[in-house]
Every structure is written in C-alpha cells, then in structure tokens.
Tab-separated table of C-alpha atoms and ligand atoms in Angstrom:
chain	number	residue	atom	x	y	z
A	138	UNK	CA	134.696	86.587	74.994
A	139	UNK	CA	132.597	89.455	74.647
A	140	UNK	CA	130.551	89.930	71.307
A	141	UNK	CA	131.214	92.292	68.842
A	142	UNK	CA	127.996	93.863	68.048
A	143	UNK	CA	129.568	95.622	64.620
A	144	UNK	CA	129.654	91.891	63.171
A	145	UNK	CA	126.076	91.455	63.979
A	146	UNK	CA	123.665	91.660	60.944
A	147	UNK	CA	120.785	93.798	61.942
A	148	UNK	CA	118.381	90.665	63.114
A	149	UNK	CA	120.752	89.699	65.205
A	150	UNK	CA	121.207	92.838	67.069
A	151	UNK	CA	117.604	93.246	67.600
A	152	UNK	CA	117.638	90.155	69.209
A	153	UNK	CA	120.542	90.987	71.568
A	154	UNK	CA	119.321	93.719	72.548
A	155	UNK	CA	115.889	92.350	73.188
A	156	UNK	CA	117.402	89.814	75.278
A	157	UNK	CA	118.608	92.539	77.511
A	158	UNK	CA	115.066	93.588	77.936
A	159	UNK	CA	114.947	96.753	75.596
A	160	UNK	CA	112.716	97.700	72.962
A	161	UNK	CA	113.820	97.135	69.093
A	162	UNK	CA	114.742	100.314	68.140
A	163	UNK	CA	117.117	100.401	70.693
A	164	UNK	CA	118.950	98.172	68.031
A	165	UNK	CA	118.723	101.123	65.357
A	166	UNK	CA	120.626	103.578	67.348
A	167	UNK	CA	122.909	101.072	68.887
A	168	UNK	CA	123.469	100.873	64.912
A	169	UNK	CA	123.862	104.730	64.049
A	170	UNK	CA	126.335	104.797	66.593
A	171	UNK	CA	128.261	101.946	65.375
A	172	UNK	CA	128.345	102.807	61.838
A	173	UNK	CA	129.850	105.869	63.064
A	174	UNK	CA	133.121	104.124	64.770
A	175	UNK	CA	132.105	104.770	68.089
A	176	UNK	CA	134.912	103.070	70.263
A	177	UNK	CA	132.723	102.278	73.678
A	178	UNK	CA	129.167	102.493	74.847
A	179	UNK	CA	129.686	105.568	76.869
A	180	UNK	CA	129.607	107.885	73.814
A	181	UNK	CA	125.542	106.355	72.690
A	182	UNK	CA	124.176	109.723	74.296
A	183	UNK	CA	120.971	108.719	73.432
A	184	UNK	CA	120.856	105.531	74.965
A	185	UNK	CA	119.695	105.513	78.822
A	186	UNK	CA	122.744	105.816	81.033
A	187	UNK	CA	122.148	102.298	83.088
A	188	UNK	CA	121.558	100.476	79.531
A	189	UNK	CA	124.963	101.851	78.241
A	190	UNK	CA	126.684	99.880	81.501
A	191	UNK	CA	124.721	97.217	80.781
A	192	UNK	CA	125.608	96.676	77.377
A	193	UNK	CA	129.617	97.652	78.005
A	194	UNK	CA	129.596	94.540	80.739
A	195	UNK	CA	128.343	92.537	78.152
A	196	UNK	CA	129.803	93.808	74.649
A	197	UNK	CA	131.877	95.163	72.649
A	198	UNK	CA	131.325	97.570	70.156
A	199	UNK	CA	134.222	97.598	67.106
A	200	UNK	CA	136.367	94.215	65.729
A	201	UNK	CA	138.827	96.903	66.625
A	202	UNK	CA	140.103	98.666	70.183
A	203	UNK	CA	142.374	101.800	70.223
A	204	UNK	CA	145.219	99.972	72.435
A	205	UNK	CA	147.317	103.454	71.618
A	206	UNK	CA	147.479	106.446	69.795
A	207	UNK	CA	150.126	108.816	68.612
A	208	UNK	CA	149.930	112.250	67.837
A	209	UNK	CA	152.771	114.197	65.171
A	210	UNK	CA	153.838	117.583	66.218
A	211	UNK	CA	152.793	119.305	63.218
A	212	UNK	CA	149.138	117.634	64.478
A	213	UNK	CA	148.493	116.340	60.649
A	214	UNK	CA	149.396	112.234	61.901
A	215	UNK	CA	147.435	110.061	63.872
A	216	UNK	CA	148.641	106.500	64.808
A	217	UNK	CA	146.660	103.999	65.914
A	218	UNK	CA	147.711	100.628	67.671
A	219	UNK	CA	144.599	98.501	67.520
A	220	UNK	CA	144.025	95.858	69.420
A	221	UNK	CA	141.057	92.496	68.013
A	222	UNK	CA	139.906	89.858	69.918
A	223	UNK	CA	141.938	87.580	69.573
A	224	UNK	CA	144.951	89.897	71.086
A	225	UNK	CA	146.993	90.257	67.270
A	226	UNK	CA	147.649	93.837	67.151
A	227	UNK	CA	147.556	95.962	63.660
A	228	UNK	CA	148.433	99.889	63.012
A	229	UNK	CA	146.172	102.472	60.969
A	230	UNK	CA	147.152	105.532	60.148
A	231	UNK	CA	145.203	108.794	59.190
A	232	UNK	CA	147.080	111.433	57.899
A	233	UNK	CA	144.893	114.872	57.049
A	234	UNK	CA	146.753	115.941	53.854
A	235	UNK	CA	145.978	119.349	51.299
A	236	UNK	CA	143.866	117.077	49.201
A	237	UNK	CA	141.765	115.252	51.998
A	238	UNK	CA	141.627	112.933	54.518
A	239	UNK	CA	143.434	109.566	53.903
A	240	UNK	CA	144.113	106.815	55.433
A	241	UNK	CA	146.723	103.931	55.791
A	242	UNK	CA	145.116	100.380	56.592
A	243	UNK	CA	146.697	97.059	57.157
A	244	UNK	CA	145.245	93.780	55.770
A	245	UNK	CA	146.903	91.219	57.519
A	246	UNK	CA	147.827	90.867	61.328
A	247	UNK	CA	151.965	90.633	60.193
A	248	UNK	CA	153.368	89.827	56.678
A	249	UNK	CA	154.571	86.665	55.403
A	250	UNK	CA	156.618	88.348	52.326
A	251	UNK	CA	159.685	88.555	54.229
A	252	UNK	CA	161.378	91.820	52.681
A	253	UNK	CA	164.397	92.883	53.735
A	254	UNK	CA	164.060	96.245	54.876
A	255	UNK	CA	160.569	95.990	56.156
A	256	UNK	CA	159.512	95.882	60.181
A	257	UNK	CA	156.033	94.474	59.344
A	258	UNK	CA	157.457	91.041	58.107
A	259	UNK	CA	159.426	90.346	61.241
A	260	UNK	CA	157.589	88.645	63.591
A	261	UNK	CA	155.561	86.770	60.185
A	262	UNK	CA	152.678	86.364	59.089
A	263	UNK	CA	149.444	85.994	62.375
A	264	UNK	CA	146.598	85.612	60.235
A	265	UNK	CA	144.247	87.639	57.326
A	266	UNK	CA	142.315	90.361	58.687
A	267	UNK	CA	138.703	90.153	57.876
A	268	UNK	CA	136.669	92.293	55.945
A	269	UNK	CA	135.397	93.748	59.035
A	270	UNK	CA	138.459	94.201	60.877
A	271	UNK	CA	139.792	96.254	57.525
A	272	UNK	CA	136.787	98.639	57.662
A	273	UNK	CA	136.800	99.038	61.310
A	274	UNK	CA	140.127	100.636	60.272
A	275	UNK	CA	138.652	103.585	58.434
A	276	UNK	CA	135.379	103.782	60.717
A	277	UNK	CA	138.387	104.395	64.204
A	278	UNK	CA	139.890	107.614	61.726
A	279	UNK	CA	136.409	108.984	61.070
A	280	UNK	CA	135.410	108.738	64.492
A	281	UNK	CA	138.648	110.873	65.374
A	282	UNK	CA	137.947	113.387	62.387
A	283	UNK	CA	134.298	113.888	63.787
A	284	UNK	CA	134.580	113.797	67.110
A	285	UNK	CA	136.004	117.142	68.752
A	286	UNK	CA	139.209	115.843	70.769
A	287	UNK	CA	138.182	118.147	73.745
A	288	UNK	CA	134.914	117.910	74.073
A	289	UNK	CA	134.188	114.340	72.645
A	290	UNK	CA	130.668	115.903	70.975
A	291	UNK	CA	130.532	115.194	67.115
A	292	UNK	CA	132.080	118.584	64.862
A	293	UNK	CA	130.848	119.122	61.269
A	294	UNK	CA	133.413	119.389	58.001
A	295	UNK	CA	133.487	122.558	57.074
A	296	UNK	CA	136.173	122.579	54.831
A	297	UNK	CA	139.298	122.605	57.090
A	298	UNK	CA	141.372	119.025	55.996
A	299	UNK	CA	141.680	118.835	59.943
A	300	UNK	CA	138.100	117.762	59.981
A	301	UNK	CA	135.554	115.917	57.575
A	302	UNK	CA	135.358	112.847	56.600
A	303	UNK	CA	138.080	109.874	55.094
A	304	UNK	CA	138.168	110.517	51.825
A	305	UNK	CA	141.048	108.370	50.160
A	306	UNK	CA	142.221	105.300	51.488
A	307	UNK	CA	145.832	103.503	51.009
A	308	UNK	CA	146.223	99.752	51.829
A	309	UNK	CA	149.634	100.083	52.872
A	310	UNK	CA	150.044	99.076	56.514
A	311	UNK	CA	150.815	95.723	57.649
A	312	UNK	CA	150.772	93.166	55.510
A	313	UNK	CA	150.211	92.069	51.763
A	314	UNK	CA	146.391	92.918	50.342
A	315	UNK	CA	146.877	90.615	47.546
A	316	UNK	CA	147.484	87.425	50.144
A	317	UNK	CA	144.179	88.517	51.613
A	318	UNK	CA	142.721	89.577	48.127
A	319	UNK	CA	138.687	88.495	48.552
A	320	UNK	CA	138.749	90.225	52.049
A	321	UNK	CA	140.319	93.351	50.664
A	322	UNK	CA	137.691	93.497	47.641
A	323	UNK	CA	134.813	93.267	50.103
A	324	UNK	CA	136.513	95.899	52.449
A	325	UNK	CA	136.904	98.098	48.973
A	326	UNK	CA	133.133	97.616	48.307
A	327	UNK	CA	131.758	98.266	51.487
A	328	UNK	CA	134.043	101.889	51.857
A	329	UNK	CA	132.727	102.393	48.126
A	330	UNK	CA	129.251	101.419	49.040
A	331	UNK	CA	128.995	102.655	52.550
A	332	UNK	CA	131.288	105.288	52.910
A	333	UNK	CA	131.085	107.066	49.412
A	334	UNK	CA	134.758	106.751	48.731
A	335	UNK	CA	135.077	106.556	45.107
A	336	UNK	CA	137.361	104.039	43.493
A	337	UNK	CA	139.525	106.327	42.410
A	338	UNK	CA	140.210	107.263	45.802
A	339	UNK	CA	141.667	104.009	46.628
A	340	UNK	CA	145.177	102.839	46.255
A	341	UNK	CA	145.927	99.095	46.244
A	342	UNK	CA	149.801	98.586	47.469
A	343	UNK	CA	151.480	95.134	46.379
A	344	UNK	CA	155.217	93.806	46.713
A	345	UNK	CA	153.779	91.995	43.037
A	346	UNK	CA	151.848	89.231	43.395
A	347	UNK	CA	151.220	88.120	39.969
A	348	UNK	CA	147.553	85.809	40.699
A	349	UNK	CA	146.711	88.530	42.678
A	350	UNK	CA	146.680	91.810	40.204
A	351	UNK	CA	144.823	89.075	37.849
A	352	UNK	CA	142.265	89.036	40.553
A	353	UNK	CA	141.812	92.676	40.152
A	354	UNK	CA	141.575	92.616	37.174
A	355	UNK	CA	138.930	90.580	36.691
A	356	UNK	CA	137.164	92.846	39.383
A	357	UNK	CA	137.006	95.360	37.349
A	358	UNK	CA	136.848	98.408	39.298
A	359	UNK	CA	139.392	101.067	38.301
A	360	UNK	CA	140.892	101.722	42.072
A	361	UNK	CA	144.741	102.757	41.676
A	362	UNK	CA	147.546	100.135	41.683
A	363	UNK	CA	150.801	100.753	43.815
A	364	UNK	CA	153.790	98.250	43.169
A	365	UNK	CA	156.310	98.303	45.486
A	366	UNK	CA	159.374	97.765	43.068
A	367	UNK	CA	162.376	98.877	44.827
A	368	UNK	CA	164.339	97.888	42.300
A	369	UNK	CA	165.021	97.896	38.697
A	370	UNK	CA	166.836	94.317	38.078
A	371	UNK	CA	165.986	91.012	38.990
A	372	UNK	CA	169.193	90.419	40.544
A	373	UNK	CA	168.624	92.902	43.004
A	374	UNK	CA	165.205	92.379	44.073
A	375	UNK	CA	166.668	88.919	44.480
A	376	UNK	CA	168.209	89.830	47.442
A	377	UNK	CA	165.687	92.387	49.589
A	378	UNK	CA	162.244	90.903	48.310
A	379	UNK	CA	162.094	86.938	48.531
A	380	UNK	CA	159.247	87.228	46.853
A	381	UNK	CA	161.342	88.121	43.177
A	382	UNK	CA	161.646	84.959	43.303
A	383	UNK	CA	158.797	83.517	42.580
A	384	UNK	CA	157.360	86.475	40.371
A	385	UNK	CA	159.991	88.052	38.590
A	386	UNK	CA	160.229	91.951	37.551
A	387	UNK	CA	158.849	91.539	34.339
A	388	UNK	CA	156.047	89.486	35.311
A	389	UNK	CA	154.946	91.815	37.847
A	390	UNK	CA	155.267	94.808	35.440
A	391	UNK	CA	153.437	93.153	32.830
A	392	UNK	CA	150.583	92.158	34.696
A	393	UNK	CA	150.168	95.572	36.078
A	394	UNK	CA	150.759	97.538	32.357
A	395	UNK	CA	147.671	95.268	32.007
A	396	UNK	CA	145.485	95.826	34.844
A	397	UNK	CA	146.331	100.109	34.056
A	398	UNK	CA	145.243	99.814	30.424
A	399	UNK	CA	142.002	98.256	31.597
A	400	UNK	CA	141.058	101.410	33.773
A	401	UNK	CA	143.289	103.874	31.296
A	402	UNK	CA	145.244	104.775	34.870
A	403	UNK	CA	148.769	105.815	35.653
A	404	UNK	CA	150.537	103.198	37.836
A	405	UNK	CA	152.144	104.073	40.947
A	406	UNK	CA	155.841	102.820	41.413
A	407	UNK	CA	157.374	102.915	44.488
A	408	UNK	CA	160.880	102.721	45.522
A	409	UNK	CA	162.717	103.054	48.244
A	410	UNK	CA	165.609	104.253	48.431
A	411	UNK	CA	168.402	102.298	50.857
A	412	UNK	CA	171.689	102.681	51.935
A	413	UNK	CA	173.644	100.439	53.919
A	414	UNK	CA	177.006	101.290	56.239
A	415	UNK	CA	180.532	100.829	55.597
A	416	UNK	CA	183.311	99.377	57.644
A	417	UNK	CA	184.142	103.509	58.247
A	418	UNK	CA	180.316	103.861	59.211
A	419	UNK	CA	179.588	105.710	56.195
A	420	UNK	CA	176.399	105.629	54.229
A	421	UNK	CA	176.867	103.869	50.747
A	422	UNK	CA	173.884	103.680	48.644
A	423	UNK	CA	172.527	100.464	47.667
A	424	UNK	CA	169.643	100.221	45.297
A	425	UNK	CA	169.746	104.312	45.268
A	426	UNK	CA	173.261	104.334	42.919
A	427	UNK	CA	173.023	106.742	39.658
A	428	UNK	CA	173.232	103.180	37.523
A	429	UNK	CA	169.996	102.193	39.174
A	430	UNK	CA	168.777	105.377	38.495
A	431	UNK	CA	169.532	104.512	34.962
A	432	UNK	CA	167.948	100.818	34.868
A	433	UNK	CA	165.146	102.004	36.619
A	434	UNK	CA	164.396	104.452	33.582
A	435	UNK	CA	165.244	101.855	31.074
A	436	UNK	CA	162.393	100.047	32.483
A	437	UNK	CA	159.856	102.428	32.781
A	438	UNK	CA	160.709	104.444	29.501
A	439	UNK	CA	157.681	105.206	27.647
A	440	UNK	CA	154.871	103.965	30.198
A	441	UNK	CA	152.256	106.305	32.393
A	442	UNK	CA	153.819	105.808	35.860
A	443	UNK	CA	154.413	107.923	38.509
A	444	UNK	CA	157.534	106.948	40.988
A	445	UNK	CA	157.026	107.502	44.265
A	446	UNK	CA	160.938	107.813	46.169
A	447	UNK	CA	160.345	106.809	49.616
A	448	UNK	CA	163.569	107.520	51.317
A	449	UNK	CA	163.608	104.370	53.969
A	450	UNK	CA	162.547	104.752	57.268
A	451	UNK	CA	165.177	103.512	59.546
A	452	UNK	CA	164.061	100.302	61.314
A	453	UNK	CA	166.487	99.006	64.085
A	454	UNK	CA	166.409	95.031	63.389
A	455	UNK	CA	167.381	95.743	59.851
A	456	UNK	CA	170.826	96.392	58.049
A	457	UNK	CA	170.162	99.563	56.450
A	458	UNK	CA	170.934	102.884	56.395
A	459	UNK	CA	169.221	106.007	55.122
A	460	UNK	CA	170.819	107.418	52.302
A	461	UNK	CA	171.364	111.691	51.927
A	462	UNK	CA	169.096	114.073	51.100
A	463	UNK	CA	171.846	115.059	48.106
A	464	UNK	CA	171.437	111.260	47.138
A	465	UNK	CA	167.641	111.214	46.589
A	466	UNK	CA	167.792	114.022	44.643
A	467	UNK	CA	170.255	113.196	42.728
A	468	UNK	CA	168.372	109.504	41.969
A	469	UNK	CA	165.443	112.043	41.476
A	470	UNK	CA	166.777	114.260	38.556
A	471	UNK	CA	168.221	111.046	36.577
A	472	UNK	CA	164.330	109.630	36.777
A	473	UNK	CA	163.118	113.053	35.592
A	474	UNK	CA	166.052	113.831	32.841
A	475	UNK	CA	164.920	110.494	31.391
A	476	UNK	CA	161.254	112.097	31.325
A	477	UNK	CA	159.958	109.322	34.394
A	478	UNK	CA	157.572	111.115	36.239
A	479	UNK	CA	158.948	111.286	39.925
A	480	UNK	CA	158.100	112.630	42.830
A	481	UNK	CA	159.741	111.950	46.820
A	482	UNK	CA	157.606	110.540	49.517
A	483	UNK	CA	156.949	113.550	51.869
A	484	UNK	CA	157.405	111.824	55.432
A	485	UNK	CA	155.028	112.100	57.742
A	486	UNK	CA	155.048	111.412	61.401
A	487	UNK	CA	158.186	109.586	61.453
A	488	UNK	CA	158.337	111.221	65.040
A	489	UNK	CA	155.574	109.039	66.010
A	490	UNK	CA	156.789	105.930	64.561
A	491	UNK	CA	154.318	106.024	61.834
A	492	UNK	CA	156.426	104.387	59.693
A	493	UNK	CA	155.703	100.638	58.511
A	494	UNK	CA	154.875	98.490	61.536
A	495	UNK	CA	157.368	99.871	64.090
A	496	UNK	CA	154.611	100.743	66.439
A	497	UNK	CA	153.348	96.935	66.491
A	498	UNK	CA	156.926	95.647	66.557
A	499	UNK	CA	157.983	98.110	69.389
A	500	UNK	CA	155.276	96.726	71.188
A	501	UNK	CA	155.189	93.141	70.768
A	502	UNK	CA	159.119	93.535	72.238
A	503	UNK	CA	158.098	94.453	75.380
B	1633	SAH	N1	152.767	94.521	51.134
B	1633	SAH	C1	152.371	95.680	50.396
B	1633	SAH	C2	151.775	96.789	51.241
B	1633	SAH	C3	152.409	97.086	52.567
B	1633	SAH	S1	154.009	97.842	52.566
B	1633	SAH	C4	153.520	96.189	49.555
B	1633	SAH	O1	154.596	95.607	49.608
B	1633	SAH	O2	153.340	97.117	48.802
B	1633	SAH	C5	153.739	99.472	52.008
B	1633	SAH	C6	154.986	100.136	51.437
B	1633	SAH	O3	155.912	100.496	52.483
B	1633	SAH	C7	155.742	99.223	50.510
B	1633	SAH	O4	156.167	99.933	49.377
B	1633	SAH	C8	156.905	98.816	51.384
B	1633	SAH	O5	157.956	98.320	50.620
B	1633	SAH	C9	157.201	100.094	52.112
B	1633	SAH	N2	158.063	99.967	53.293
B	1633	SAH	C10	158.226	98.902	54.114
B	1633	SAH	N3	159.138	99.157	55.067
B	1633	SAH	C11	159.564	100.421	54.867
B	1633	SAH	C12	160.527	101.266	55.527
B	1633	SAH	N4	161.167	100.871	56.605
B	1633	SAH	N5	160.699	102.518	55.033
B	1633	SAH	C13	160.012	102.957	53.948
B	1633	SAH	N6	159.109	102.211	53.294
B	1633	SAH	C14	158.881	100.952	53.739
C-alpha cells in the first residue's frame, strides 16, 4: 500500500523524500501543500514536474480520497464520498451558509448505535476513524473553498460565504463521536490549534452517551453540545434508539444540563420529527403528535436549549414516513407557546443525498 505522506511527522518526510533523491526542503513544500488538502501531487506547482510523477507512483497524499462528489442546485452543498486505505468509505459535507463555512464530519467508518430511522447504522459499525482521517475531513472542504473549480489555481476570501475558509464544524456524519471520544478531542484540538476554529465554532452531536459527555467535561473546552433526543419519554426512545436503553432520558439530560453549566452554553436539542404509513398509505405522525409536543416541553421547561426540528429525511430501508409541513409547524408553535426555543432544520441538499449516510449506503449496494 502506498504511504500516506499527511501521517508522516516532519522527520519522516524529509527522509522520504531524501530517499527519492531530492533535497530537504523539498519536504517543506511537499508540507505547505499538504496542510492545504491538496488531493494529488499534480496540484504541488512548485515541485518539478518529473518529481510530482515520481512521488504520485509512490504515494499518497491525504488519509482521505474524493471517491465522489455531489453538487446541490442552489450550489451552497457539497458532498463528498471519501474513500481511506483500507477501502471503508465515509461522507463529509460542506455546506456554505449566511454565517460561514461549515462543515459536517463523520467519526466512525458506520455506526454501531443502531437507531431506527438512521441509514448510517445499517451496515454497523467498520471501525473508529482516526484523528487524522477526521481532519482530513475539513482539510478536502477547504481545499474546495480555495481552489477555483475552473481553473484549479488557489482564490482568496473576500467575503463572499462561497469562498474562505471552514469556519464552524459539526460532527454529525457517520457515526457516534462519543464511541470514538479521544480521537474526536484530538481532531477538535488540532482544527482549534491548526485551523483557528474557535471552540465555539464546534458542535459535538451525540445519540447520549452518558461516559462520554463526562469525558467532555472533564476536557474542559466550551465547544457546543448537540443531543439527538428525538423523543420526550423513555418509552418511546425505547423503541427507535436502542441505545435508551442503556442510558435513559434523564440520565442523558442531566449529564448534559451539567456539561452546559460548566461553559454557561445553551444546549442544542434535536428532534426529528417521523411519521410512519397507514394501512390507507397515509402519513400518521409518530413521535411528531401535539402530546409529544407537550412532553417534550414538560421536559425542557425552564432550561437554555434550543430545539432543532429536523423533519426526517426519507431513507428507503427504513419504516418511516415524512410527516407534513402543517405537522411540523404545528409541533413547532406548541414548543414555542410553552416558551421552548425552537427553530426547523432548513434542509439542505437533500437533492444530492446529503442526508445522513445515504451516499455511503447507496454505494456500498452496488
Ligand atoms: N451519532 C450522533 C451523530 C451522528 S447523527 C448523534 O446521534 O447525534 C446526526 C444527526 O442526524 C442525529 O441527530 C441523527 O439522529 C440525525 N439523523 C439520522 N438519520 C436521519 C434522517 N434520516 N433524517 C434526519 N435526521 C437524521
């Protein structure tokens, strides 16, 4: 297998690269360039052309490779199917929003959590993505935010969001960050460190692992904490999150009241909102009902939370069904009557299958 000069520390790059016969500094712009996210050798203009053949016969340059990527209409989405070495295949997405730059990484090559609505979680759990496989994530969307898509020569920010740099970063692809919690701290303090992102800037997304928000905690940094609650009794979460029951609802809650009165933050609730099909094929909600509404404000009356209502994202191989607009709205002003902060989800690129792992799952089916 090819190495992946990215993972080298800096001695050992020298030495590679002196092994091919070049002098040392070679290795400090063979650096530049990968600290950049350049995908290939081809793009290291200032490398001699027969020394950037040389080097793509023998090496790689990212833990990652673009296998694929998807473009929304509206030009605001980019997908990315990424391909590592050992042939497991993760998405990232980088979505260029009013406020900045962000983007979506995964943590774990498939999810063992087993949720019911969820694509990522159907083929299980592969393996832990390491900390350099998370931040080759971010590096792929800067590359595409610098690099001019016709030209392939480097552009400058200038304050359009359709160009600059990554400035916020969600770990909400594939997988569960807080099953892969010591690589997903080191990816956090490397995009802090070497990137500039601020921890604010950084949203931590967890179905509720209990150890796990303990281990932030004891962190310390004050990055933003996303649980994915989806619903507001333990009953229910019973039966679409396995994972209830070994933490239950209030365990979950209380660990994360804890970790946001540490950093003084507002906690980030999401919840999606599911219907399922009748016999006559119509749309009944399920977790999205008025009385859930209700529980749901019962249980967050009083604390600084922000709900996030992600209407669900159809997904073939799964028994749901997407409920009305009428019906998220209506769930909506029942959070917001009770004085719950709420907002919905705006979608984005759902033409591009940029929703939650259906890129990877489309193509490990064929
Ligand atoms: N395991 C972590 C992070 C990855 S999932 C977590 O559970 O938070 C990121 C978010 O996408 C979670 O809130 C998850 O429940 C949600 N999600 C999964 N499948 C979805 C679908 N088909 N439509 C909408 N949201 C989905």
């Amino acid at each position: 297998m090819k190495p992946i000069l990215f993972n080298f520390t800096d001695g050992e790059l020298e030495q590679f690269v002196v092994s091919m016969g070049q002098p040392k500094f070679r290795a400090k712009q063979i650096r530049e360039w990968l600290n950049r996210g350049a995908p290939n050798f081809a793009v290291m203009k200032n490398l001699p052309d027969a020394l950037r053949t040389q080097l793509d016969a023998a090496a790689r340059t990212l833990p990652v490779e673009i296998i694929q990527k998807l473009e929304s209409r509206d030009g605001e989405t980019t997908k990315f199917l990424l391909g590592m070495e050992d042939g497991e295949q993760i998405e990232c997405v980088l979505m260029r929003t009013s406020y900045g730059n962000s983007v979506c990484v995964s943590s774990q090559a498939g999810c063992a959590m087993g949720c019911k609505f969820c694509a990522s979680t159907l083929l299980g759990l592969k393996r832990n993505l390491t900390v350099n496989e998370i931040f080759a994530q971010i590096l792929v969307a800067q590359w595409e935010l610098r690099t001019d898509r016709t030209t392939d020569r480097p552009i400058r920010p200038n304050g359009d969001p359709n160009n600059g740099d990554v400035s916020h970063i969600v770990i909400m692809g594939t997988g569960e960050p807080l099953q892969n919690t010591q690589n997903v701290i080191g990816f956090m303090e490397r995009a802090n460190r070497d990137m500039g992102i601020g921890w604010r800037r950084i949203t931590v997304s967890t179905c509720g692992i209990v150890p796990g928000i303990h281990e932030l905690i004891t962190w310390g940094r004050p990055i933003n904490l996303a649980i994915s609650l989806h619903a507001p009794t333990d009953d229910l979460r019973d039966q679409i999150m396995p994972i209830n029951h070994k933490y239950r609802l209030s365990a979950v809650l209380d660990a994360a009241w804890e970790f946001m009165a540490a950093h003084n933050r507002q906690l980030m609730i999401e919840y999606i909102l599911l219907g399922k099909k009748n016999d006559a094929d119509e749309t009944v909600l399920y977790n999205a009902t008025p009385e859930y509404a209700e529980k749901l404000a019962e249980l967050l009356a009083g604390r600084n939370c922000m709900v996030n209502l992600i209407p669900w994202n159809a997904v073939d191989e799964r028994d749901f069904a997407s409920p009305s607009g009428n019906a998220v709205h209506r769930f909506q002003d029942i959070l917001i009557n009770r004085g719950i902060h709420t907002r919905i989800r705006r979608e984005r690129g759902t033409d591009i299958g940029s929703a939650c792992g259906q890129l990877r799952l489309n193509n490990a089916k064929k």
